[in-house]
Short mmCIF file of C-alpha atoms in Angstrom, two decimals:
data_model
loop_
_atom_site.label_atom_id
_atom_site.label_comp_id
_atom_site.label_asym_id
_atom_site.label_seq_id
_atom_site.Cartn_x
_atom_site.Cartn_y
_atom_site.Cartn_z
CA UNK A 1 2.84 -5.23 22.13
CA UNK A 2 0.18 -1.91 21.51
CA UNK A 3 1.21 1.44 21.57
CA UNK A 4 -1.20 4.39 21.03
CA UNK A 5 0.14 7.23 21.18
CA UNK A 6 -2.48 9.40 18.57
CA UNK A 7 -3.24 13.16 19.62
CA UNK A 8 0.28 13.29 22.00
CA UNK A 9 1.01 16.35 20.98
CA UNK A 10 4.35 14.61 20.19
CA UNK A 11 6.28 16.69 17.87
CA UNK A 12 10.00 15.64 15.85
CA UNK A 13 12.06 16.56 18.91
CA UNK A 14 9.76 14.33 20.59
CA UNK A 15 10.29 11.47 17.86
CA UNK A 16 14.19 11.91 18.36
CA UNK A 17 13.50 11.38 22.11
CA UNK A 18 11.36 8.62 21.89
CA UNK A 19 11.47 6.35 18.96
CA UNK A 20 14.81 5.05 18.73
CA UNK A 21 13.83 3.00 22.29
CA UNK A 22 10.05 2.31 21.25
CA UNK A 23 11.38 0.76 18.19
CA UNK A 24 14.61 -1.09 19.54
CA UNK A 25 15.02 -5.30 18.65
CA UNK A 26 13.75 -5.62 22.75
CA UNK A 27 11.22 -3.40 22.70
CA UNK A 28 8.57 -6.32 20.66
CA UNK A 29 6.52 -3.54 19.40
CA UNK A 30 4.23 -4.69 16.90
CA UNK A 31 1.46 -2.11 16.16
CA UNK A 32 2.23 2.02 16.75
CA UNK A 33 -0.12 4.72 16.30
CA UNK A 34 1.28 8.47 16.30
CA UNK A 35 -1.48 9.34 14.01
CA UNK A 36 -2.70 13.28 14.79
CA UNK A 37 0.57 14.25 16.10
CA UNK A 38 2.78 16.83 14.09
CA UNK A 39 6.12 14.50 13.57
CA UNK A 40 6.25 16.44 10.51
CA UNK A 41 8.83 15.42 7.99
CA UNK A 42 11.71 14.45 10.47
CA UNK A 43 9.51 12.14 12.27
CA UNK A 44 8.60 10.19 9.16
CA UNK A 45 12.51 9.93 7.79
CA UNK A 46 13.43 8.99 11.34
CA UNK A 47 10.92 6.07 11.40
CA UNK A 48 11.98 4.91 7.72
CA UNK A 49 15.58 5.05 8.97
CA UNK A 50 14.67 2.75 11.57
CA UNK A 51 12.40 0.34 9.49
CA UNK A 52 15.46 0.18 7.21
CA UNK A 53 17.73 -0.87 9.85
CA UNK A 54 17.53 -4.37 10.19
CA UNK A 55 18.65 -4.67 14.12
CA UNK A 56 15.32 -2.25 15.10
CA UNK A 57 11.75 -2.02 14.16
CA UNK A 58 12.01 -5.90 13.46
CA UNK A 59 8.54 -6.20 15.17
CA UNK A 60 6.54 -3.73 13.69
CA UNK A 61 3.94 -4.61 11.83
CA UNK A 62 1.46 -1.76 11.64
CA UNK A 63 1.88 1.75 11.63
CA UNK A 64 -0.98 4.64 11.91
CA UNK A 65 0.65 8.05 10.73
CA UNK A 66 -2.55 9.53 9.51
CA UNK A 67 -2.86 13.62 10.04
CA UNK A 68 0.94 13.50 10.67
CA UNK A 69 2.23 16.53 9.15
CA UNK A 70 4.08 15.12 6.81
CA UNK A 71 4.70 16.06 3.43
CA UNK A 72 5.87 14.67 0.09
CA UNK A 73 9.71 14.35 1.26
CA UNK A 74 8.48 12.01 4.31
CA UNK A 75 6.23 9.93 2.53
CA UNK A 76 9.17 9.55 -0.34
CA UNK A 77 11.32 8.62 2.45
CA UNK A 78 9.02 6.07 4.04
CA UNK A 79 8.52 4.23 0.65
CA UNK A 80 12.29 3.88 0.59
CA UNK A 81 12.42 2.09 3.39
CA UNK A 82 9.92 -0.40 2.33
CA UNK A 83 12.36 -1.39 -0.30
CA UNK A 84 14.15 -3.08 2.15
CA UNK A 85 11.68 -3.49 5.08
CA UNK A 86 10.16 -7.23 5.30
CA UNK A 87 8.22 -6.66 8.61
CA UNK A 88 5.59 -4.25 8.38
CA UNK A 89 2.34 -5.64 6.96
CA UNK A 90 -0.12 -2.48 7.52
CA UNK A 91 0.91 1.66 6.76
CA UNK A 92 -1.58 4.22 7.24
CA UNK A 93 -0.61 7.75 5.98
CA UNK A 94 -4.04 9.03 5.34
CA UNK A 95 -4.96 12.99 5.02
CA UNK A 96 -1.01 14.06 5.10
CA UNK A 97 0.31 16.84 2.66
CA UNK A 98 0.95 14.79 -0.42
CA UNK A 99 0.68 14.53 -4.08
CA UNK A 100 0.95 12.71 -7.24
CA UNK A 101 5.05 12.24 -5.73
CA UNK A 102 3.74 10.18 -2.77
CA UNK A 103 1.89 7.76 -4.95
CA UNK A 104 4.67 7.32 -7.70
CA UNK A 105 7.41 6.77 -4.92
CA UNK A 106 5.03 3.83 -3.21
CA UNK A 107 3.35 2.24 -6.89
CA UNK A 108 7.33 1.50 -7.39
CA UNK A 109 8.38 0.64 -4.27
CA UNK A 110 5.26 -1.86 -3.57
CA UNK A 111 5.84 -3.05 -7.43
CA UNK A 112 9.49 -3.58 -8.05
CA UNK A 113 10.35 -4.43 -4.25
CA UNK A 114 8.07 -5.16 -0.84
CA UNK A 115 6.20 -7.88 -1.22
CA UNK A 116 5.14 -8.08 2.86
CA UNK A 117 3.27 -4.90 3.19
CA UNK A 118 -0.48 -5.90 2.34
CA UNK A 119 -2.26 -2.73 3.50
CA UNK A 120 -2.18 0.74 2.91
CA UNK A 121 -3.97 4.04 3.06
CA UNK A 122 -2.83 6.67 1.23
CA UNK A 123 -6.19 9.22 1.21
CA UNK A 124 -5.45 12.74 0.57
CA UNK A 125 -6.72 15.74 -1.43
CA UNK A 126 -8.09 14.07 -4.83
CA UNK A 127 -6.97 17.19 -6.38
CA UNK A 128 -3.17 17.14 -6.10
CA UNK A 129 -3.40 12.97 -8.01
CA UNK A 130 -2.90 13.11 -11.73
CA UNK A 131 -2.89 10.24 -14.33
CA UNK A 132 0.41 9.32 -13.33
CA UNK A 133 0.20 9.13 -9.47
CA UNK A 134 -3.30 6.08 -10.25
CA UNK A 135 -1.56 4.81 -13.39
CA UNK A 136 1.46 3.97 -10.43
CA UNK A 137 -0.63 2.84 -7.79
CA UNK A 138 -2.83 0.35 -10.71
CA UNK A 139 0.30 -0.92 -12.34
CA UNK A 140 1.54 -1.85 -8.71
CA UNK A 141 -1.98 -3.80 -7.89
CA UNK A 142 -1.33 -4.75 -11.54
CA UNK A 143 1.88 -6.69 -10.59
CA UNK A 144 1.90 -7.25 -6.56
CA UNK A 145 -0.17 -10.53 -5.77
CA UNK A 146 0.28 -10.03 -2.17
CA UNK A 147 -1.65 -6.71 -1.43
CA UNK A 148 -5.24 -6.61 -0.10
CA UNK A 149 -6.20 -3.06 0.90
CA UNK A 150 -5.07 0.23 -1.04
CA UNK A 151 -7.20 2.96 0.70
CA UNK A 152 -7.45 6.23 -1.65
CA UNK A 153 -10.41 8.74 -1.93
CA UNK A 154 -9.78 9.03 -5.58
CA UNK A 155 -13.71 8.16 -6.51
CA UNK A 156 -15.48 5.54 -9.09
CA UNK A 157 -13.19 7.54 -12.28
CA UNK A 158 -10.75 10.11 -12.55
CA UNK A 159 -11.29 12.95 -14.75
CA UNK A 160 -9.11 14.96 -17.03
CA UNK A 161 -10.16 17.54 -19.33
CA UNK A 162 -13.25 15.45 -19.83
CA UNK A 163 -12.22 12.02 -20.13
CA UNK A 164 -13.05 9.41 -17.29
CA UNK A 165 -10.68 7.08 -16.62
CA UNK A 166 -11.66 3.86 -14.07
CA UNK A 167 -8.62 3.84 -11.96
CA UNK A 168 -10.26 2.87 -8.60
CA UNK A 169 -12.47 -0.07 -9.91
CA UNK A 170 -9.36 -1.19 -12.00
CA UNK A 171 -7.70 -1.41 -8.65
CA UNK A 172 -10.52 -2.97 -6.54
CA UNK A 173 -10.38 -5.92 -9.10
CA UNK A 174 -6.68 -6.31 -8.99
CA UNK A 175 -7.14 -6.72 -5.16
CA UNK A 176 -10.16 -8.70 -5.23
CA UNK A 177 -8.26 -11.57 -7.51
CA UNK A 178 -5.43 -11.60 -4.85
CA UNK A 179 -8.06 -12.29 -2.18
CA UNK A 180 -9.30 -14.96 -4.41
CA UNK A 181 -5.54 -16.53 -4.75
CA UNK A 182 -4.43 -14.30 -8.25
CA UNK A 183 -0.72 -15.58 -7.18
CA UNK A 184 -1.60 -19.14 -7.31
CA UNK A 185 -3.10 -19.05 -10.43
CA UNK A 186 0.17 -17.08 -11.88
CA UNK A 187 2.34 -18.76 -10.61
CA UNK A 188 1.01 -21.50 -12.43
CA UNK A 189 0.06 -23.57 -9.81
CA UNK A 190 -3.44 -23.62 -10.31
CA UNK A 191 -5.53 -25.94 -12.09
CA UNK A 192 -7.57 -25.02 -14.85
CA UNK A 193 -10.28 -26.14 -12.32
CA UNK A 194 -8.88 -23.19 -10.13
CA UNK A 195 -9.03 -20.35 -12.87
CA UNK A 196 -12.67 -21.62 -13.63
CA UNK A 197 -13.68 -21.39 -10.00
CA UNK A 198 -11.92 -17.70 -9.51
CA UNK A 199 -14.17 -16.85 -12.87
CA UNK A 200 -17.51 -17.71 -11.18
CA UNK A 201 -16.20 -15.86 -8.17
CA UNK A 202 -16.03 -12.64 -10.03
CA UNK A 203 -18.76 -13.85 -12.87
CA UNK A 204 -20.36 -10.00 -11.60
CA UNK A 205 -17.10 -8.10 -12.77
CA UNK A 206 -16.53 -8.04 -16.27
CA UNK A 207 -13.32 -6.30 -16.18
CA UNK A 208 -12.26 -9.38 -14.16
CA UNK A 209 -13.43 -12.26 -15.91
CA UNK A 210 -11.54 -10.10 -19.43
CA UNK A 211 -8.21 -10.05 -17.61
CA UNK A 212 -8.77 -13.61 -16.61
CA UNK A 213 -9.38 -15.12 -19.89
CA UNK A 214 -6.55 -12.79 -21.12
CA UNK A 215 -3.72 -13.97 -18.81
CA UNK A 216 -4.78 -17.74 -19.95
CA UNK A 217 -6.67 -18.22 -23.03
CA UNK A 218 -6.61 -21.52 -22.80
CA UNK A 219 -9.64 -21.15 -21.05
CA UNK A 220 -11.55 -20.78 -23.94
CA UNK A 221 -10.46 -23.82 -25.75
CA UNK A 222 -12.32 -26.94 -25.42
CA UNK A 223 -10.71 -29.93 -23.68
#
């Protein structure tokens, strides 16, 4: 089951009203968009307090919150929950009011925890990221096999008093090897035939085929 309720005007009263029978076990909602609607902070911590609670939300899959009105404390919140959420696949969160917080609280979460989300978007104003907001969101592509799509806007490099630093194709590569089966391979169930075929898939990325022959150097010795 669809709902799409973008541009509602629906506001956190309207969340209270609302959600707790959208989301409940019967309900077999799978995919909710409230994107453009101000929920604001109460909304969000309202929806992670539901995708925590293992008796609702058990059917969602995707959520849209983009242009939500929500702000650090709601997107903190909602990264909780996926600590202990195994349902939702796809979170959008685009173009809210967060920071460098936002993308700490979800490079751990998505790292140390969920291993069932395999989308998000977390675009926002480039300016409020610093080193330690991409060096989160890379070490959790780094380490989570399972994710496909991390949507930022944070360019080709991020700057900092005048040193680049290649966060975002860093990141693309990380997800490009789990397309191409990176858990497989790691979890050494791959055949050296395997790694050599995943090299030639990425023979255009140098930064790939490096980390390749750095996880397993036995690829350069000769049989």
């Amino acid at each position: 089951m669809e709902l799409d309720l973008r541009d509602n005007k629906l506001s956190e009263d309207g969340c209270r009203a609302v959600l707790p029978t959208l989301l409940d076990e019967n309900a077999r909602l799978e995919r909710l968009s409230l994107s453009a609607n101000p929920i604001r902070d109460v909304g969000a911590c309202l929806l992670a307090e539901l995708l925590e609670d293992g008796s609702r939300a058990v059917h969602l899959k995707h959520l849209d919150l983009a242009r939500a009105s929500i702000t650090d404390a709601g997107c903190c919140r909602l990264a909780k929950s996926l600590e202990t959420n195994t349902t939702l696949q796809t979170l959008g969160l685009a173009h809210n009011a967060m920071s460098n917080v936002t993308y700490v609280a979800f490079g751990k979460a998505l790292k140390d925890h969920n291993r069932t989300l395999v989308s998000i978007n977390l675009q926002c104003d480039r300016k409020k990221i610093d080193i330690s907001g991409c060096e989160a969101l890379l070490k959790m592509v780094e380490e989570n096999y399972t994710m496909e799509t991390v949507s930022t806007n944070l360019g080709t490099s991020y700057e900092l008093k005048g040193i680049k630093f290649g966060y975002s194709s860093r990141i693309r590569m990380f997800l490009r090897l789990n397309h191409l089966g990176r858990q497989k391979l790691l979890d050494q169930k791959g055949t050296k035939e395997d790694w050599i075929n995943t090299m030639i898939s990425v023979q255009d990325s140098i930064q790939a085929i490096h980390y390749l022959l750095t996880t397993n150097p036995s690829l350069c010795q000769r049989d």
